[in-house]
Amino acid sequence: MAGATAVLIPGGNAAATPAVTVYPGMAVQHTEIADGKAITTHCTVGLTGSIGSAHYAVTAGHCHHEGIVTDKVGNPIGWFEFHRPDEGLTFGFALIRLYDGIGVAASMGRFGLSTVDMKPQVGQEICKIGATTGWSCGSITETTDEWLYATNALGAEAGDSGAVVYRQTSDGHAAFVGILVAYDDAQGRNAVVEPAAWLFDQIDRYGPTREDQFVWYRV
């Protein structure tokens, strides 16, 4: 790790038939006007959950911007309510507070998140779903409490920030491993993942000030 430089990659109860349902791996975007030009930032949902009665989508800390967040076709889904910025290899989070009437799911299509892997190991195969590069898998090469490194086969491009990272489980679903937060040019574009235990701790420390803790959604 000496000399490595991580490159960040910004890129209520649901209604019976919501117009939009938010889920891990979903593309989200934010548009702002700067110098008369519209600048759109693309990121990916890594996890969904709730704090009290409020529903949230979780993405990378550097995805945070003031204002409305939409899906990839421009439907408003909520706004960035809280965040903890990334600082080097110390990663934070961004919480998108979802509007009433927006659906929330833990399913990623063929399967969904059913558990959390709090102690991922070197050599373990993990996969991700990113808004830009889609579905891909790699293996863990390094672990610390604050970050994981994975082979570049996992994939990481602009717009994949916040992507759900998981491993398959014996029940046919997936264990949440963390969220994709960066790639490292100095390490052959190896992917950098914020692990689940660190992410949850950051949300509970620096998220909304409520008596209730963050509860992630599972299938």
C-alpha atoms as a printed R data frame, in Angstrom:
    type eleno elety resid chain resno       x       y       z
1   ATOM     1    CA   MET     A     1   0.000   0.000   0.000
2   ATOM     2    CA   ALA     A     2   2.949   2.352   0.392
3   ATOM     3    CA   GLY     A     3   2.689   5.145  -2.153
4   ATOM     4    CA   ALA     A     4  -0.648   3.948  -3.502
5   ATOM     5    CA   THR     A     5  -3.085   6.606  -4.637
6   ATOM     6    CA   ALA     A     6  -6.776   5.770  -4.565
7   ATOM     7    CA   VAL     A     7  -8.749   7.477  -7.307
8   ATOM     8    CA   LEU     A     8 -12.343   8.197  -6.341
9   ATOM     9    CA   ILE     A     9 -14.959   7.353  -8.928
10  ATOM    10    CA   PRO     A    10 -17.841   9.778  -8.676
11  ATOM    11    CA   GLY     A    11 -19.211   9.415 -11.724
12  ATOM    12    CA   GLY     A    12 -42.826   5.671   4.391
13  ATOM    13    CA   ASN     A    13 -44.049   2.409   3.400
14  ATOM    14    CA   ALA     A    14 -44.002   1.928  -0.282
15  ATOM    15    CA   ALA     A    15 -47.211   2.362  -2.242
16  ATOM    16    CA   ALA     A    16 -48.801  -0.775  -3.650
17  ATOM    17    CA   THR     A    17 -47.503   0.055  -7.130
18  ATOM    18    CA   PRO     A    18 -44.799   2.709  -6.761
19  ATOM    19    CA   ALA     A    19 -43.687   4.589  -9.856
20  ATOM    20    CA   VAL     A    20 -40.044   3.976  -8.904
21  ATOM    21    CA   THR     A    21 -38.493   1.271  -6.714
22  ATOM    22    CA   VAL     A    22 -34.983   1.814  -5.333
23  ATOM    23    CA   TYR     A    23 -32.731  -1.242  -4.952
24  ATOM    24    CA   PRO     A    24 -29.023  -2.171  -4.603
25  ATOM    25    CA   GLY     A    25 -27.203  -1.752  -7.909
26  ATOM    26    CA   MET     A    26 -29.584   0.930  -9.190
27  ATOM    27    CA   ALA     A    27 -28.175   3.959 -11.053
28  ATOM    28    CA   VAL     A    28 -28.820   7.350  -9.447
29  ATOM    29    CA   GLN     A    29 -27.834  10.823 -10.554
30  ATOM    30    CA   HIS     A    30 -27.709  14.444  -9.467
31  ATOM    31    CA   THR     A    31 -27.677  17.462 -11.785
32  ATOM    32    CA   GLU     A    32 -26.581  20.977 -10.892
33  ATOM    33    CA   ILE     A    33 -26.002  24.145 -12.897
34  ATOM    34    CA   ALA     A    34 -22.472  25.579 -12.840
35  ATOM    35    CA   ASP     A    35 -21.393  28.491 -15.063
36  ATOM    36    CA   GLY     A    36 -24.585  28.096 -17.027
37  ATOM    37    CA   LYS     A    37 -23.976  24.419 -17.772
38  ATOM    38    CA   ALA     A    38 -25.761  21.354 -16.425
39  ATOM    39    CA   ILE     A    39 -23.331  18.979 -14.718
40  ATOM    40    CA   THR     A    40 -24.636  15.506 -13.899
41  ATOM    41    CA   THR     A    41 -22.968  13.166 -11.418
42  ATOM    42    CA   HIS     A    42 -23.719   9.447 -11.699
43  ATOM    43    CA   CYS     A    43 -23.456   6.943  -8.838
44  ATOM    44    CA   THR     A    44 -24.903   3.591  -7.758
45  ATOM    45    CA   VAL     A    45 -27.060   2.487  -4.815
46  ATOM    46    CA   GLY     A    46 -25.217   0.076  -2.535
47  ATOM    47    CA   LEU     A    47 -27.866  -0.663   0.063
48  ATOM    48    CA   THR     A    48 -31.361   0.328   1.132
49  ATOM    49    CA   GLY     A    49 -32.694   0.678   4.651
50  ATOM    50    CA   SER     A    50 -34.520   2.767   7.198
51  ATOM    51    CA   ILE     A    51 -33.929   4.901  10.273
52  ATOM    52    CA   GLY     A    52 -37.164   5.074  12.202
53  ATOM    53    CA   SER     A    53 -39.930   5.685   9.662
54  ATOM    54    CA   ALA     A    54 -37.614   7.297   7.079
55  ATOM    55    CA   HIS     A    55 -36.397   5.248   4.102
56  ATOM    56    CA   TYR     A    56 -32.921   5.622   2.640
57  ATOM    57    CA   ALA     A    57 -30.586   4.540  -0.121
58  ATOM    58    CA   VAL     A    58 -26.876   4.350   0.696
59  ATOM    59    CA   THR     A    59 -24.085   5.303  -1.699
60  ATOM    60    CA   ALA     A    60 -20.472   6.521  -1.552
61  ATOM    61    CA   GLY     A    61 -19.557   9.606   0.475
62  ATOM    62    CA   HIS     A    62 -18.078  11.468  -2.499
63  ATOM    63    CA   CYS     A    63 -21.396  11.118  -4.384
64  ATOM    64    CA   HIS     A    64 -22.986  13.680  -2.053
65  ATOM    65    CA   HIS     A    65 -24.304  16.935  -3.545
66  ATOM    66    CA   GLU     A    66 -26.955  19.338  -2.343
67  ATOM    67    CA   GLY     A    67 -30.296  18.895  -4.053
68  ATOM    68    CA   ILE     A    68 -32.593  16.343  -5.628
69  ATOM    69    CA   VAL     A    69 -31.490  12.854  -6.652
70  ATOM    70    CA   THR     A    70 -33.147  11.091  -9.595
71  ATOM    71    CA   ASP     A    71 -33.073   7.695 -11.228
72  ATOM    72    CA   LYS     A    72 -31.286   7.324 -14.567
73  ATOM    73    CA   VAL     A    73 -34.251   8.601 -16.579
74  ATOM    74    CA   GLY     A    74 -34.817  11.644 -14.385
75  ATOM    75    CA   ASN     A    75 -37.571  10.534 -12.003
76  ATOM    76    CA   PRO     A    76 -37.021  12.244  -8.605
77  ATOM    77    CA   ILE     A    77 -36.463   9.717  -5.810
78  ATOM    78    CA   GLY     A    78 -35.226  11.869  -2.908
79  ATOM    79    CA   TRP     A    79 -32.365  14.070  -1.749
80  ATOM    80    CA   PHE     A    80 -28.990  13.749  -0.023
81  ATOM    81    CA   GLU     A    81 -29.883  14.267   3.626
82  ATOM    82    CA   PHE     A    82 -26.653  13.229   5.387
83  ATOM    83    CA   HIS     A    83 -23.109  12.337   4.428
84  ATOM    84    CA   ARG     A    84 -19.622  11.734   5.751
85  ATOM    85    CA   PRO     A    85 -16.940  12.744   3.229
86  ATOM    86    CA   ASP     A    86 -14.193  10.406   2.093
87  ATOM    87    CA   GLU     A    87 -10.690  11.327   3.277
88  ATOM    88    CA   GLY     A    88  -7.998   9.328   1.520
89  ATOM    89    CA   LEU     A    89  -8.555   5.667   2.375
90  ATOM    90    CA   THR     A    90 -10.930   6.585   5.195
91  ATOM    91    CA   PHE     A    91 -14.301   6.322   3.524
92  ATOM    92    CA   GLY     A    92 -17.637   7.794   4.554
93  ATOM    93    CA   PHE     A    93 -21.127   7.475   3.114
94  ATOM    94    CA   ALA     A    94 -24.029   9.408   1.638
95  ATOM    95    CA   LEU     A    95 -27.660   8.823   2.583
96  ATOM    96    CA   ILE     A    96 -30.388   9.571   0.073
97  ATOM    97    CA   ARG     A    97 -33.636  10.266   1.929
98  ATOM    98    CA   LEU     A    98 -36.356   8.774  -0.233
99  ATOM    99    CA   TYR     A    99 -39.618  10.543  -0.950
100 ATOM   100    CA   ASP     A   100 -42.882   9.114   0.327
101 ATOM   101    CA   GLY     A   101 -44.327   6.798  -2.309
102 ATOM   102    CA   ILE     A   102 -40.942   5.583  -3.573
103 ATOM   103    CA   GLY     A   103 -40.645   1.812  -3.419
104 ATOM   104    CA   VAL     A   104 -37.731   0.193  -1.575
105 ATOM   105    CA   ALA     A   105 -36.327  -3.288  -2.176
106 ATOM   106    CA   ALA     A   106 -33.359  -5.508  -1.297
107 ATOM   107    CA   SER     A   107 -33.758  -7.599  -4.439
108 ATOM   108    CA   MET     A   108 -31.271  -7.307  -7.295
109 ATOM   109    CA   GLY     A   109 -33.340  -9.301  -9.762
110 ATOM   110    CA   ARG     A   110 -32.534 -13.006  -9.640
111 ATOM   111    CA   PHE     A   111 -31.626 -12.771  -5.950
112 ATOM   112    CA   GLY     A   112 -31.291 -10.244  -3.154
113 ATOM   113    CA   LEU     A   113 -29.400  -9.395   0.008
114 ATOM   114    CA   SER     A   114 -30.247 -11.819   2.800
115 ATOM   115    CA   THR     A   115 -27.329 -11.400   5.221
116 ATOM   116    CA   VAL     A   116 -24.135  -9.406   5.882
117 ATOM   117    CA   ASP     A   117 -20.547 -10.646   5.712
118 ATOM   118    CA   MET     A   118 -18.828  -8.768   8.551
119 ATOM   119    CA   LYS     A   119 -15.481 -10.592   8.217
120 ATOM   120    CA   PRO     A   120 -14.531 -10.973   4.546
121 ATOM   121    CA   GLN     A   121 -11.320 -12.894   3.909
122 ATOM   122    CA   VAL     A   122  -8.404 -12.622   1.474
123 ATOM   123    CA   GLY     A   123  -8.988 -14.891  -1.515
124 ATOM   124    CA   GLN     A   124 -12.777 -14.778  -1.183
125 ATOM   125    CA   GLU     A   125 -14.710 -14.212  -4.408
126 ATOM   126    CA   ILE     A   126 -16.934 -11.145  -4.387
127 ATOM   127    CA   CYS     A   127 -19.145  -9.543  -7.014
128 ATOM   128    CA   LYS     A   128 -20.629  -6.113  -7.640
129 ATOM   129    CA   ILE     A   129 -23.413  -4.441  -9.604
130 ATOM   130    CA   GLY     A   130 -22.394  -1.008 -10.874
131 ATOM   131    CA   ALA     A   131 -24.421   1.457 -12.902
132 ATOM   132    CA   THR     A   132 -21.617   1.768 -15.468
133 ATOM   133    CA   THR     A   133 -19.902  -1.612 -15.683
134 ATOM   134    CA   GLY     A   134 -22.785  -3.819 -14.541
135 ATOM   135    CA   TRP     A   135 -22.246  -7.263 -13.027
136 ATOM   136    CA   SER     A   136 -18.711  -8.527 -12.478
137 ATOM   137    CA   CYS     A   137 -16.701 -10.557  -9.968
138 ATOM   138    CA   GLY     A   138 -13.183 -10.603  -8.559
139 ATOM   139    CA   SER     A   139 -11.417 -11.730  -5.408
140 ATOM   140    CA   ILE     A   140 -10.219  -9.982  -2.242
141 ATOM   141    CA   THR     A   141  -6.470  -9.334  -2.140
142 ATOM   142    CA   GLU     A   142  -6.088  -7.215   1.037
143 ATOM   143    CA   THR     A   143  -8.274  -6.435   4.047
144 ATOM   144    CA   THR     A   144  -8.274  -3.896   6.860
145 ATOM   145    CA   ASP     A   145 -11.036  -2.643   9.127
146 ATOM   146    CA   GLU     A   146 -11.485   0.424   6.895
147 ATOM   147    CA   TRP     A   147 -11.113  -0.937   3.359
148 ATOM   148    CA   LEU     A   148 -10.767  -4.012   1.171
149 ATOM   149    CA   TYR     A   149  -8.768  -4.346  -2.026
150 ATOM   150    CA   ALA     A   150 -10.060  -6.614  -4.790
151 ATOM   151    CA   THR     A   151  -8.661  -7.652  -8.156
152 ATOM   152    CA   ASN     A   152  -9.386  -5.327 -11.053
153 ATOM   153    CA   ALA     A   153 -11.712  -7.980 -12.481
154 ATOM   154    CA   LEU     A   154 -14.303  -6.628 -10.039
155 ATOM   155    CA   GLY     A   155 -14.464  -3.529 -12.254
156 ATOM   156    CA   ALA     A   156 -14.618   0.145 -11.300
157 ATOM   157    CA   GLU     A   157 -15.414   3.073 -13.557
158 ATOM   158    CA   ALA     A   158 -17.053   6.481 -13.206
159 ATOM   159    CA   GLY     A   159 -20.656   5.978 -12.112
160 ATOM   160    CA   ASP     A   160 -19.945   2.745 -10.216
161 ATOM   161    CA   SER     A   161 -19.288   4.623  -6.952
162 ATOM   162    CA   GLY     A   162 -21.422   3.194  -4.176
163 ATOM   163    CA   ALA     A   163 -22.102  -0.062  -6.040
164 ATOM   164    CA   VAL     A   164 -23.290  -3.008  -3.966
165 ATOM   165    CA   VAL     A   165 -20.528  -5.568  -3.342
166 ATOM   166    CA   TYR     A   166 -21.622  -9.038  -2.263
167 ATOM   167    CA   ARG     A   167 -20.833 -12.738  -2.172
168 ATOM   168    CA   GLN     A   168 -23.183 -15.553  -3.066
169 ATOM   169    CA   THR     A   169 -24.707 -17.547  -0.200
170 ATOM   170    CA   SER     A   170 -25.961 -21.105   0.125
171 ATOM   171    CA   ASP     A   171 -29.581 -19.920   0.299
172 ATOM   172    CA   GLY     A   172 -29.389 -18.680  -3.291
173 ATOM   173    CA   HIS     A   173 -29.202 -15.043  -2.284
174 ATOM   174    CA   ALA     A   174 -26.278 -12.780  -1.336
175 ATOM   175    CA   ALA     A   175 -24.323 -11.524   1.664
176 ATOM   176    CA   PHE     A   176 -23.615  -7.781   1.672
177 ATOM   177    CA   VAL     A   177 -19.832  -7.246   1.775
178 ATOM   178    CA   GLY     A   178 -19.694  -3.460   1.307
179 ATOM   179    CA   ILE     A   179 -19.814  -0.709  -1.312
180 ATOM   180    CA   LEU     A   180 -17.410   0.081  -4.135
181 ATOM   181    CA   VAL     A   181 -15.690   3.410  -3.446
182 ATOM   182    CA   ALA     A   182 -12.553   3.733  -5.599
183 ATOM   183    CA   TYR     A   183  -9.954   2.159  -7.820
184 ATOM   184    CA   ASP     A   184  -6.203   2.348  -7.333
185 ATOM   185    CA   ASP     A   185  -4.129   3.233 -10.409
186 ATOM   186    CA   ALA     A   186  -0.912   2.444  -8.541
187 ATOM   187    CA   GLN     A   187  -2.159  -1.114  -7.978
188 ATOM   188    CA   GLY     A   188  -3.260  -1.899 -11.521
189 ATOM   189    CA   ARG     A   189  -6.717  -0.380 -11.079
190 ATOM   190    CA   ASN     A   190  -7.558  -2.777  -8.275
191 ATOM   191    CA   ALA     A   191 -10.991  -2.024  -6.812
192 ATOM   192    CA   VAL     A   192 -11.342  -0.514  -3.334
193 ATOM   193    CA   VAL     A   193 -14.347  -1.508  -1.219
194 ATOM   194    CA   GLU     A   194 -15.683   0.049   1.983
195 ATOM   195    CA   PRO     A   195 -16.545  -2.988   4.163
196 ATOM   196    CA   ALA     A   196 -19.966  -3.471   5.711
197 ATOM   197    CA   ALA     A   197 -18.840  -3.225   9.349
198 ATOM   198    CA   TRP     A   198 -17.053   0.103   8.744
199 ATOM   199    CA   LEU     A   199 -19.956   1.481   6.682
200 ATOM   200    CA   PHE     A   200 -22.564   0.663   9.333
201 ATOM   201    CA   ASP     A   201 -20.379   2.167  12.058
202 ATOM   202    CA   GLN     A   202 -19.978   5.391  10.056
203 ATOM   203    CA   ILE     A   203 -23.729   5.682   9.471
204 ATOM   204    CA   ASP     A   204 -24.521   5.126  13.147
205 ATOM   205    CA   ARG     A   205 -21.845   7.640  14.227
206 ATOM   206    CA   TYR     A   206 -22.474  10.404  11.723
207 ATOM   207    CA   GLY     A   207 -25.925   9.785  10.266
208 ATOM   208    CA   PRO     A   208 -29.282  11.219  11.322
209 ATOM   209    CA   THR     A   209 -29.589  12.023  15.020
210 ATOM   210    CA   ARG     A   210 -32.431   9.729  16.002
211 ATOM   211    CA   GLU     A   211 -33.006   7.155  18.677
212 ATOM   212    CA   ASP     A   212 -33.279   4.475  15.996
213 ATOM   213    CA   GLN     A   213 -30.245   2.996  14.267
214 ATOM   214    CA   PHE     A   214 -29.934   2.272  10.575
215 ATOM   215    CA   VAL     A   215 -31.727  -0.975   9.645
216 ATOM   216    CA   TRP     A   216 -30.791  -2.418   6.252
217 ATOM   217    CA   TYR     A   217 -33.379  -4.147   4.086
218 ATOM   218    CA   ARG     A   218 -33.105  -7.846   3.275
219 ATOM   219    CA   VAL     A   219 -35.126 -10.272   1.200
